[in-house]
Coordinates of C-alpha atoms and ligand atoms in Angstrom, one line a residue:
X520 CA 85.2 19.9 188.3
X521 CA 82.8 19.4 191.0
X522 CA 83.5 21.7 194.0
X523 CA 82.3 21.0 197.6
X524 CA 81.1 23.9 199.0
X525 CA 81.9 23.0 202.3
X526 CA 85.9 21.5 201.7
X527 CA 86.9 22.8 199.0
X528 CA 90.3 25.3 198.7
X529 CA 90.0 27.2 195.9
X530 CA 93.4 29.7 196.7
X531 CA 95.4 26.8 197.2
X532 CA 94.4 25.1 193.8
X533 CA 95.1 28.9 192.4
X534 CA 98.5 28.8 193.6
X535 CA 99.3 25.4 192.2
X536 CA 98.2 26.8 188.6
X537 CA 100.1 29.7 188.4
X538 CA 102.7 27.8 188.6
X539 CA 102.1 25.4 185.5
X540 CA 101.7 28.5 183.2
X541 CA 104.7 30.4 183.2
X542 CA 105.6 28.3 180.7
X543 CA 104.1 27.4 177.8
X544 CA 103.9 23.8 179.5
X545 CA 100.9 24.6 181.0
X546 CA 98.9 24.6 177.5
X547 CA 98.8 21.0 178.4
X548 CA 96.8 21.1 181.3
X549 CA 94.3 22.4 179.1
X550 CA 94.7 19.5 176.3
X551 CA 94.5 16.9 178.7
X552 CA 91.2 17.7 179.6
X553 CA 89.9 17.7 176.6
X554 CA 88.6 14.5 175.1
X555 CA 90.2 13.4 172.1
X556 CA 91.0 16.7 170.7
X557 CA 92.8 16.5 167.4
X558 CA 96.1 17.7 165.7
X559 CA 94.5 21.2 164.7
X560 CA 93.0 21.9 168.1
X561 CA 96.4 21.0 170.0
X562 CA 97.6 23.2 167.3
X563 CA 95.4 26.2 167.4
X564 CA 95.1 26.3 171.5
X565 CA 98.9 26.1 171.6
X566 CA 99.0 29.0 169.8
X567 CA 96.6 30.9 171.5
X568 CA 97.7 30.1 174.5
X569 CA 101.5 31.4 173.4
X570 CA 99.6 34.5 172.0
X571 CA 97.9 35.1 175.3
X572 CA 100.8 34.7 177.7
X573 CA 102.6 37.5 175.7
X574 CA 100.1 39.7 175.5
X575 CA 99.7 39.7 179.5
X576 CA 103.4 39.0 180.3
X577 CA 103.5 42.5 181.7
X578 CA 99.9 43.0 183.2
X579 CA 98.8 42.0 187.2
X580 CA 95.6 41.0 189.0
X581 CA 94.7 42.5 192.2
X582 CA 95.7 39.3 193.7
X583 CA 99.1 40.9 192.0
X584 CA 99.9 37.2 190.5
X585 CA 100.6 37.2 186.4
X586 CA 97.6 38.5 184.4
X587 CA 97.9 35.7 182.4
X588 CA 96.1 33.3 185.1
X589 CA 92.8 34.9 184.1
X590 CA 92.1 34.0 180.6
X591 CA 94.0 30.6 181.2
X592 CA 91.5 29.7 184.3
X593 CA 88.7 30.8 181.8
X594 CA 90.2 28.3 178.9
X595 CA 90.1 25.9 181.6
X596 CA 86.2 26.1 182.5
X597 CA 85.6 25.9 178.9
X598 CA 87.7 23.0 178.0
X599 CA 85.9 21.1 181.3
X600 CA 82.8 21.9 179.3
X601 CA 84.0 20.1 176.4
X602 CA 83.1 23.3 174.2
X603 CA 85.9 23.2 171.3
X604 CA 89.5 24.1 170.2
X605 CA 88.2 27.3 169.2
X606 CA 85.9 28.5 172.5
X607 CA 88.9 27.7 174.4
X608 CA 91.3 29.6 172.4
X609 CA 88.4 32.5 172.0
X610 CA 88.6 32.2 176.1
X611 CA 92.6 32.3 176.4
X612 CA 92.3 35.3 174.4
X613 CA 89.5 37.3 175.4
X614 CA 91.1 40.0 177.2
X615 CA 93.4 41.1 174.5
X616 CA 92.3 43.7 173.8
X617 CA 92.8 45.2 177.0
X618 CA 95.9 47.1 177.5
X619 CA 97.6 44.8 175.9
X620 CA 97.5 46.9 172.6
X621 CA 96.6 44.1 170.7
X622 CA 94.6 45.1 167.4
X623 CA 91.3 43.1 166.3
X624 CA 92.6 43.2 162.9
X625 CA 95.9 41.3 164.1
X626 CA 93.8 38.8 165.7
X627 CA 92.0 38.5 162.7
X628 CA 94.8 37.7 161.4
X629 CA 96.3 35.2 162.9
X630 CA 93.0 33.6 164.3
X631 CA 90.7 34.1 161.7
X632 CA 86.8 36.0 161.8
X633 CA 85.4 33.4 163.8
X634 CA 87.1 34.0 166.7
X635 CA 88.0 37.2 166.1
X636 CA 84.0 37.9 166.8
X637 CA 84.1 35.8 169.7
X638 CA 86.3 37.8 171.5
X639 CA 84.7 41.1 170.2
X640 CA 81.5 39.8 171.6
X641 CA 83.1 38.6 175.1
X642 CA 85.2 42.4 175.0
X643 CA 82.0 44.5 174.2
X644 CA 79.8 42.6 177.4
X645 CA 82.8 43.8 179.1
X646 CA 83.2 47.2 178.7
X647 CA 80.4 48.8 180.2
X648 CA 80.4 52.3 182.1
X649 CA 77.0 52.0 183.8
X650 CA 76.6 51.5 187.6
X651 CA 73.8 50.0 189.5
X652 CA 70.7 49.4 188.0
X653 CA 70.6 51.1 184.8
X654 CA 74.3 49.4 184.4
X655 CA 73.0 46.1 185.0
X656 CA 69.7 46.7 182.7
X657 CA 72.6 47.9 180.0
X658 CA 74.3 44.6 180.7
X659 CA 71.0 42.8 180.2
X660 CA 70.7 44.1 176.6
X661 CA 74.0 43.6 176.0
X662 CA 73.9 40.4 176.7
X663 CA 70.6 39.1 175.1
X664 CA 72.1 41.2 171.8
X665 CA 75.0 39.4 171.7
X666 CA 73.2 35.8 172.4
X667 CA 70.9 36.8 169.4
X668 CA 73.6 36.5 167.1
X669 CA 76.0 33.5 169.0
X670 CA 74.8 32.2 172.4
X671 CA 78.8 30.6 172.7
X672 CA 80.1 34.3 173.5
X673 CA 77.7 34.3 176.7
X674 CA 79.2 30.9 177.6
X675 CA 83.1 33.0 177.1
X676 CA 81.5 35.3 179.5
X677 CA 80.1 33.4 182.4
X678 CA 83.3 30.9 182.6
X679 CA 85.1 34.3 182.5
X680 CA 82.9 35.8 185.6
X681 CA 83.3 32.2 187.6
X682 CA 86.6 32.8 187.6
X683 CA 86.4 36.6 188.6
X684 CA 84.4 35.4 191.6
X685 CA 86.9 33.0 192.7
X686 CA 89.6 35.8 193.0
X687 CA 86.7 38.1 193.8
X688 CA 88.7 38.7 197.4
X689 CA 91.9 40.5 196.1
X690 CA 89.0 43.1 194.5
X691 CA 88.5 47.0 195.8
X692 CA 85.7 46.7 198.5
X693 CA 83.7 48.6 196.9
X694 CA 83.7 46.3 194.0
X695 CA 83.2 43.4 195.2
X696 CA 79.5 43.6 196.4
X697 CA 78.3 45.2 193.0
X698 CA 80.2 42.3 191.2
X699 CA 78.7 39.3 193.5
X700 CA 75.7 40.9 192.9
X701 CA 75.7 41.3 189.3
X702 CA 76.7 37.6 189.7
X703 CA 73.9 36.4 191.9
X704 CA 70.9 38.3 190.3
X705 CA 72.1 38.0 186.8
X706 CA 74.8 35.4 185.8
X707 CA 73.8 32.8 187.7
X708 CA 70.3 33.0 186.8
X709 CA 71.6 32.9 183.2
X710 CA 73.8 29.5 183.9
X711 CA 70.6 27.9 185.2
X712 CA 68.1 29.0 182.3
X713 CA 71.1 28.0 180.3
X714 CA 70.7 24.4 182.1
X715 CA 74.5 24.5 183.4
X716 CA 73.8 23.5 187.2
X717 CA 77.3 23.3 187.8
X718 CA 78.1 26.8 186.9
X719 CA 75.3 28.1 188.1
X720 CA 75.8 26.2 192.1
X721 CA 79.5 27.6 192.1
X722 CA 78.8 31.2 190.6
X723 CA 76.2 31.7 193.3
X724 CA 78.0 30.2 196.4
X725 CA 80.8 32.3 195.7
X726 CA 78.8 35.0 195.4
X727 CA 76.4 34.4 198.6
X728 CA 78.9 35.7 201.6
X729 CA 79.8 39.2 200.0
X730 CA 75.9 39.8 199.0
X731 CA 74.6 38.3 202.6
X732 CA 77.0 38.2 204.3
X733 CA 75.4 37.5 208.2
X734 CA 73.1 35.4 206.6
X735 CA 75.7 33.2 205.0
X736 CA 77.5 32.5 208.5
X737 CA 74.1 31.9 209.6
X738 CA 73.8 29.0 207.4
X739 CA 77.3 27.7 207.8
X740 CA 76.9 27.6 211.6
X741 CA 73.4 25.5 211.4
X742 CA 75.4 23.1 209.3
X743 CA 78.4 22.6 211.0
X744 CA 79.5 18.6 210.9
X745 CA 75.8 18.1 209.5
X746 CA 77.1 16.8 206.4
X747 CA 79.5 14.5 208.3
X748 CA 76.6 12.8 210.1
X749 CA 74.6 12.8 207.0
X750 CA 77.1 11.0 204.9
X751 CA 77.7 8.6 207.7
X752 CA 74.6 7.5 208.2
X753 CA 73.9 7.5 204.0
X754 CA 76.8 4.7 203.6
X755 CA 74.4 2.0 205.1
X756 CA 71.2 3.2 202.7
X757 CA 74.1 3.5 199.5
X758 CA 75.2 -0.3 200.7
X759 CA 71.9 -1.7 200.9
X760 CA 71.1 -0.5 197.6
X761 CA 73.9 -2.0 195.6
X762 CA 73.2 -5.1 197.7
X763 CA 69.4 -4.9 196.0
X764 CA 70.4 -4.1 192.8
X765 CA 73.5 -6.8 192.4
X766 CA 70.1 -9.5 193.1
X767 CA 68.3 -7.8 190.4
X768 CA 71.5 -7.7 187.9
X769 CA 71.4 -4.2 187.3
X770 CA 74.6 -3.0 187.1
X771 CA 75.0 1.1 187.4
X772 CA 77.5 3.1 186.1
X773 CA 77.7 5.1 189.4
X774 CA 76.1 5.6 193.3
X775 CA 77.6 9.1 194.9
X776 CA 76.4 11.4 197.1
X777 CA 75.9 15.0 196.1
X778 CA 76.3 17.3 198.4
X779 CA 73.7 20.6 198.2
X780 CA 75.2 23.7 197.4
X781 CA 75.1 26.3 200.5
X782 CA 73.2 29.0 198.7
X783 CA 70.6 26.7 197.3
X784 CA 70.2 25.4 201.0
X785 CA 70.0 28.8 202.3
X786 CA 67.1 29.2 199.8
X787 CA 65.5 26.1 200.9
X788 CA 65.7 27.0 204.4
X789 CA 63.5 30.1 203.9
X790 CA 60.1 27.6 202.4
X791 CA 57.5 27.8 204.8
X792 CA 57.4 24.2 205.1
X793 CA 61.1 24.0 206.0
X794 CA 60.7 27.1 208.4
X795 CA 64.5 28.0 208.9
X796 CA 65.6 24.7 210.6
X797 CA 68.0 22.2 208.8
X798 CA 66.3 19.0 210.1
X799 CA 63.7 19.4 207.7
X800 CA 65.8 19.6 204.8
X801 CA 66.3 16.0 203.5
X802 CA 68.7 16.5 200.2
X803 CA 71.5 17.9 202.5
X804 CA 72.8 15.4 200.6
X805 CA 71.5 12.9 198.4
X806 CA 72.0 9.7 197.0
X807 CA 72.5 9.7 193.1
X808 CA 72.6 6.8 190.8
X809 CA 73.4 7.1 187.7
X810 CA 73.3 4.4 185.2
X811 CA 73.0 3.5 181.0
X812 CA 69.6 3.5 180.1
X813 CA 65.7 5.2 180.9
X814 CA 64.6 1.4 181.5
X815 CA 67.3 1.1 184.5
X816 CA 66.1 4.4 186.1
X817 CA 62.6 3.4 186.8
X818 CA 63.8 -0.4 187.2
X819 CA 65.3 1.0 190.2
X820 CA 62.9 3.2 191.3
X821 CA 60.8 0.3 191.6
X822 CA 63.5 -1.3 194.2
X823 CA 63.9 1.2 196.4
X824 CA 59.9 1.6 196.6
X825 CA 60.3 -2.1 197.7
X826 CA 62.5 -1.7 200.1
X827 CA 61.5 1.6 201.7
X828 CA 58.6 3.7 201.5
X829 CA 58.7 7.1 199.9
X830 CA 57.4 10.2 201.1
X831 CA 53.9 10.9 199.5
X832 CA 54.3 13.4 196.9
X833 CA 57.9 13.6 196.8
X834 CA 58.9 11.4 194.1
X835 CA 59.4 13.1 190.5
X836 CA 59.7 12.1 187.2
X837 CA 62.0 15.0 185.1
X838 CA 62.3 12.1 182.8
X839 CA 59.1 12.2 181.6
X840 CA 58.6 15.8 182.1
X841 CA 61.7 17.0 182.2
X842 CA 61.9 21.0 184.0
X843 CA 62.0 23.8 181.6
X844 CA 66.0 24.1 181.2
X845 CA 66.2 20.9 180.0
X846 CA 66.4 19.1 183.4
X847 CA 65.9 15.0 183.7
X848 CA 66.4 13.1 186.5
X849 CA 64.0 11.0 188.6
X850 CA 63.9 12.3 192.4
X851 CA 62.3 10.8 195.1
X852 CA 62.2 10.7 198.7
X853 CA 62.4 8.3 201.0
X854 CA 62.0 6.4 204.8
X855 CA 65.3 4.4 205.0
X856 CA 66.9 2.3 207.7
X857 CA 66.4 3.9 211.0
X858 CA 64.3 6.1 209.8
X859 CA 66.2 8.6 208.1
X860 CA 64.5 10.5 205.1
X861 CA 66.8 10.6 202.5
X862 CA 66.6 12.3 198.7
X863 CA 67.5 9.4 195.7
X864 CA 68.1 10.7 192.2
X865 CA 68.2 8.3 189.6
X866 CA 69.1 9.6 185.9
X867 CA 71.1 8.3 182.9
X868 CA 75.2 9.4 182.6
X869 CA 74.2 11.5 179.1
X870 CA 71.2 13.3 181.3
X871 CA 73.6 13.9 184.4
X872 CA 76.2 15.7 181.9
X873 CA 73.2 17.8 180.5
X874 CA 72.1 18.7 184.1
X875 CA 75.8 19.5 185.0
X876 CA 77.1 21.3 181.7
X877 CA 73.4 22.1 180.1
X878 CA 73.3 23.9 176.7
X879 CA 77.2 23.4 176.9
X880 CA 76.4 19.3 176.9
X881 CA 74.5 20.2 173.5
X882 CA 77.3 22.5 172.0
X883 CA 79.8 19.5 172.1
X884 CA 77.6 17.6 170.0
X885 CA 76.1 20.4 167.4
X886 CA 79.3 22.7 167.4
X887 CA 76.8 25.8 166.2
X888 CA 75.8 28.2 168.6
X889 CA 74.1 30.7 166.1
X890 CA 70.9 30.8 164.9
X891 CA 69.0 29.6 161.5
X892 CA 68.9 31.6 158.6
X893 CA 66.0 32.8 159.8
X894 CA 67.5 34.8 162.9
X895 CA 65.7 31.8 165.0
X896 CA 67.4 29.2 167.4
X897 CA 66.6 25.4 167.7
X898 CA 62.6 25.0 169.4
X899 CA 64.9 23.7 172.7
X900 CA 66.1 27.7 173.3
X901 CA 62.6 28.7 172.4
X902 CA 62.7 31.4 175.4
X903 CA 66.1 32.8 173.8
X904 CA 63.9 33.7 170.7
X905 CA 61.1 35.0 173.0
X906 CA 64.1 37.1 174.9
X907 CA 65.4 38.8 172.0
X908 CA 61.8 39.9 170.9
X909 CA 61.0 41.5 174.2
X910 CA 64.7 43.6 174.6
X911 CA 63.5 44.4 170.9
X912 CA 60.0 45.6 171.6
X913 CA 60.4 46.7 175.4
X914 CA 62.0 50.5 175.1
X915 CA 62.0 51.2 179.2
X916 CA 64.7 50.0 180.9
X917 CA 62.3 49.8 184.3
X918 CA 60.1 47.3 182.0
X919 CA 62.9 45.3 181.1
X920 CA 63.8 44.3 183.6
X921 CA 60.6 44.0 185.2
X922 CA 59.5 41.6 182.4
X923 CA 62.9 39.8 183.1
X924 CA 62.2 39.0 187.0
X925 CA 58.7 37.9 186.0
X926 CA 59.2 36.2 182.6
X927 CA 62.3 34.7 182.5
X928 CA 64.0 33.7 186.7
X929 CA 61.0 33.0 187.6
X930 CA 60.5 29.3 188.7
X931 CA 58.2 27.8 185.5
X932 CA 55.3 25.4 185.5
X933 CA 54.9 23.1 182.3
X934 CA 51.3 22.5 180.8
X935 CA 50.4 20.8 177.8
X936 CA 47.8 21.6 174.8
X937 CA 45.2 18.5 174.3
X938 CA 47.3 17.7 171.5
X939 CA 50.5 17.4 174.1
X940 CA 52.7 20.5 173.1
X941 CA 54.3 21.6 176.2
X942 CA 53.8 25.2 177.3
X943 CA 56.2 26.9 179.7
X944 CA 55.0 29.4 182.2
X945 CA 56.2 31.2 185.5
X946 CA 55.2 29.9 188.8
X947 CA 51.2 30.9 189.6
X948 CA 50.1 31.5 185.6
X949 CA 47.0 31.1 185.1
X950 CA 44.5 29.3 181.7
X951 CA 44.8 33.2 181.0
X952 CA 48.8 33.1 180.6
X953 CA 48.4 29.3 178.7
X954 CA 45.9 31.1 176.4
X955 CA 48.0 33.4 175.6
X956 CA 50.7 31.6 175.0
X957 CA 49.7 29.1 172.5
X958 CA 48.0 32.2 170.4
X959 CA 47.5 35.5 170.6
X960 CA 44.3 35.1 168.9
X961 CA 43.0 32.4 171.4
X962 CA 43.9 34.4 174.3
X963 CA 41.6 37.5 173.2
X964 CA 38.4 35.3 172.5
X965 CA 38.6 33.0 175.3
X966 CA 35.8 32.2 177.6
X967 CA 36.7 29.2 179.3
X968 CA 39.3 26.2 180.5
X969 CA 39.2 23.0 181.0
X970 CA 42.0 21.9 183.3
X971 CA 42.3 17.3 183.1
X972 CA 38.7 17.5 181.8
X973 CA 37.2 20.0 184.5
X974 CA 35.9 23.3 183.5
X975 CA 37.3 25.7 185.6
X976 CA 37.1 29.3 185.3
X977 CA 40.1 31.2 183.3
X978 CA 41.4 32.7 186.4
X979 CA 42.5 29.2 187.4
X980 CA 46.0 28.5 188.2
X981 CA 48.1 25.7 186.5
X982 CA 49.7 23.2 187.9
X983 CA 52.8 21.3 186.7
X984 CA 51.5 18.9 184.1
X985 CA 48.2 20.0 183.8
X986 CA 46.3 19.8 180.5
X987 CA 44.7 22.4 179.5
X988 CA 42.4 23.1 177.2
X989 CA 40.8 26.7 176.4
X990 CA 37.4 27.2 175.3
X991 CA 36.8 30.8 172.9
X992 CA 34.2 32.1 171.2
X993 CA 34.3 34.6 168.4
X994 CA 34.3 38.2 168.6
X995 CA 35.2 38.4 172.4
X996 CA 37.6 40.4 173.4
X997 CA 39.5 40.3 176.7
X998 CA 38.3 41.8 179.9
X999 CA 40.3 44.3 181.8
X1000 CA 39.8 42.8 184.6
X1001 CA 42.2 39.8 183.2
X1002 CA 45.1 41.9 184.1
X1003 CA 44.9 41.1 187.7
X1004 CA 45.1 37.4 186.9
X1005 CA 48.3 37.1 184.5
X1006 CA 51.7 36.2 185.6
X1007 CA 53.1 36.7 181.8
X1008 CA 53.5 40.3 180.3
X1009 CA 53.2 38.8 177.2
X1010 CA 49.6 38.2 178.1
X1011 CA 49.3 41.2 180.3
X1012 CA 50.5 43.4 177.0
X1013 CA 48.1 41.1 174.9
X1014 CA 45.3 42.5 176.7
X1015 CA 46.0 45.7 176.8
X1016 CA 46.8 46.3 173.1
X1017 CA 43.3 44.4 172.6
X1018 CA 41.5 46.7 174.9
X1019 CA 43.1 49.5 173.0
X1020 CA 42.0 48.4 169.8
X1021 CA 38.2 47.6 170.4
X1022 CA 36.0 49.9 171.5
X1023 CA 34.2 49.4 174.4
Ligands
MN1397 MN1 88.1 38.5 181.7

């Protein structure tokens, strides 16, 4: 499913598809995705599939091809993420309800609770009267309430926008820049903390040209037949590499290039250090090797240190610190023939379909995308719990959201506790923040860090992989002036309620 931003032609593989589903033929093209589903799951997609068709038979896009295109594109995207016979038949289904006159209780019926809630959940995120920011904040809430109780019907819901953006041309004007929007500022935020790169890199490239749209030729001008002369000249680093690696028997399961989405370049092209011009982006496109085990990764990191230098303080280890969604790889860059800097990334095939498909990767193996008993969800969605507390506990909708662009988009720095427990914080947090969030408690009384065995003063702020340790003493209680040296509102409203609580 991997889509080249630059090649691909989406409206010409659109136009092949709704051809292979006017008849209920085209179910296959969903099985055969899937691997090894069973008897019941042919079964059960089958019939929703059959289900679906007639419910749409008499319904249009804008693009005015057959309705029915929609939920079978979404199906599709679900299938590639390997999610189940009964996500994908939740997906054929979930617009059902709309104008079709199709009745939850008939669904219930024939498709059992299960699914039945599925769609409700997918329907109700729908279905939403709100415009501009108080409709998105309403969105929001929606859609944390409806991960609190099943994360699976937010998965329904971002294979169901992809596809919305693909046909996002045949919409009203006036629509389309609120939708690719929506899409760019909240969906694909989403996919990422969610760990699905893939979805994530295609939502927001298809959303980049309605939202900017001068900025987006922009780009595509300063990379005109870039990506031609970058591939050319990576073919000689590639074949010296499997040269190297056949000597040292290491055998890996894959070498490609990956070419960088054009939104995530755009982004790039705005750092300081990269200052708007394309030369000094190296990961135009990269080199990525992907191979069986942890061993071979840094095996091979060790070759290509060998046989080129890298660039100093470019090379990362995700494996050993992986990023805060879940992300492993090794990255590094390097001098290679002639020169040319080129980006390496060197990761396992199980951690390349978690960077590709992320929580999704996890679903296929667990099945359950609800929480404990205990209303909780596994310590790897830790920040889902910590969402679902603040759209409980935050009543202004201007809060919300403001929380949101700090709290949860932001890019995150990882620290650990002496004792090694990781602690995930927005960009620029401080030993303040890391207080904070390892305890409440420890965050009022503290009066000192010590940052890799330096004291440092609380206003300090973390690095990636820093450990940190915080120094309190009883009784204290948190200065105000604290406040202008947090980057979580968790601390932030930490402090405040403190101050409230103790007199001065
Ligand atoms: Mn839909």
């Amino acid at each position: 499913m991997e889509v080249n931003p630059v090649r691909s032609n989406q409206s010409k593989i659109d136009a092949e598809m709704s051809k292979t589903f006017r008849t209920s033929n085209g179910v296959n093209e969903i099985i055969h995705i899937l691997k090894n589903p069973s008897k019941n799951d042919i079964e059960l997609i089958t019939r929703a599939f059959e289900f679906a068709r007639q419910a749409h038979k008499d319904q249009k896009r804008f693009s005015n091809e057959p309705y029915f295109i929609h939920p079978f594109e979404t199906a599709k995207t679900l299938s590639h993420l390997q999610l189940g016979a009964k996500m994908i038949a939740a997906g054929l289904l979930h617009d059902v309800y709309e104008d079709t006159g199709v009745t939850e209780k008939e669904i219930k019926k024939e498709f059992g609770e299960e699914i039945a809630f599925l769609i409700e959940g997918a329907t109700k995120l729908g279905t939403l009267k709100y415009r501009g920011i108080e409709r998105q904040i309403e969105n929001l809430r929606k859609m944390f309430l409806a991960m609190a109780k099943d994360i699976r019907v937010v998965l329904i819901k971002l294979a169901d926008r992809l596809h919305n953006m693909k046909t996002l041309q045949y919409v009203p004007k006036e629509k389309q820049i609120r939708i690719a929007k929506e899409t760019l500022e909240i969906y694909a935020p989403l996919a990422s903390r969610l760990g699905m790169g893939e979805i994530k890199g295609q939502l927001e490239d298809l959303a980049f040209p309605y939202v900017y749209p001068e900025k987006y030729k922009k780009v595509m001008e300063a990379i005109k037949g870039k990506y031609e002369e970058k591939e050319k000249k990576l073919s000689k680093v590639r074949h010296e590499i499997e040269k190297e690696l056949k000597k040292n028997n290491i055998q890996p399961v894959k070498i490609d290039s990956r070419v960088k989405h054009i939104y995530s370049l755009f982004k790039k092209l705005q750092r300081p250090e990269v200052n708007m011009n394309i030369n000094n982006v190296y990961d135009l496109i990269a080199l990525r090797i992907l191979v069986e085990t942890v061993e071979e990764c840094y095996k091979i990191l060790g070759i290509i240190h060998t046989l080129w230098k890298p660039l100093p303080g470019r090379i990362k280890d995700y494996i050993a610190v992986s990023k805060p969604n879940g992300y492993q790889s090794i990255h590094t860059t390097i001098f290679a023939t002639e020169g040319e800097i080129t980006e390496i990334q060197i990761r396992t095939e199980k951690m390349h379909e978690e960077a590709e498909h992320g929580i999704a990767a996890h679903w296929a193996y667990t099945e359950s995308g609800k929480p404990d008993e205990g209303g909780k969800f596994h310590p790897h969605l830790a920040w889902v719990n910590q969402l679902i507390e603040w759209q409980k506990s935050i009543s202004q909708s201007k809060d919300f959201l403001e929380t949101l662009r700090i709290d949860f988009f932001k890019d995150r720095v990882f620290c650990f506790t002496p004792k090694g427990d990781v602690i995930d914080l927005p960009e620029g947090a401080t030993a303040i923040d890391f207080a904070y969030a390892v305890h409440t408690e420890i965050g009022n009384t503290a009066i000192g860090a010590m940052v890799n065995n330096k004291f440092v003063s609380l206003d300090s702020v973390l690095k990636n992989g820093d450990i940190v340790e915080i120094k309190t003493q009883k009784n204290k209680k948190p200065s105000m002036e604290w406040l202008g040296h947090t980057k979580t509102s968790f601390a932030r409203k930490q402090i405040k309620s403190a101050r409230r609580l103790l007199p001065d």
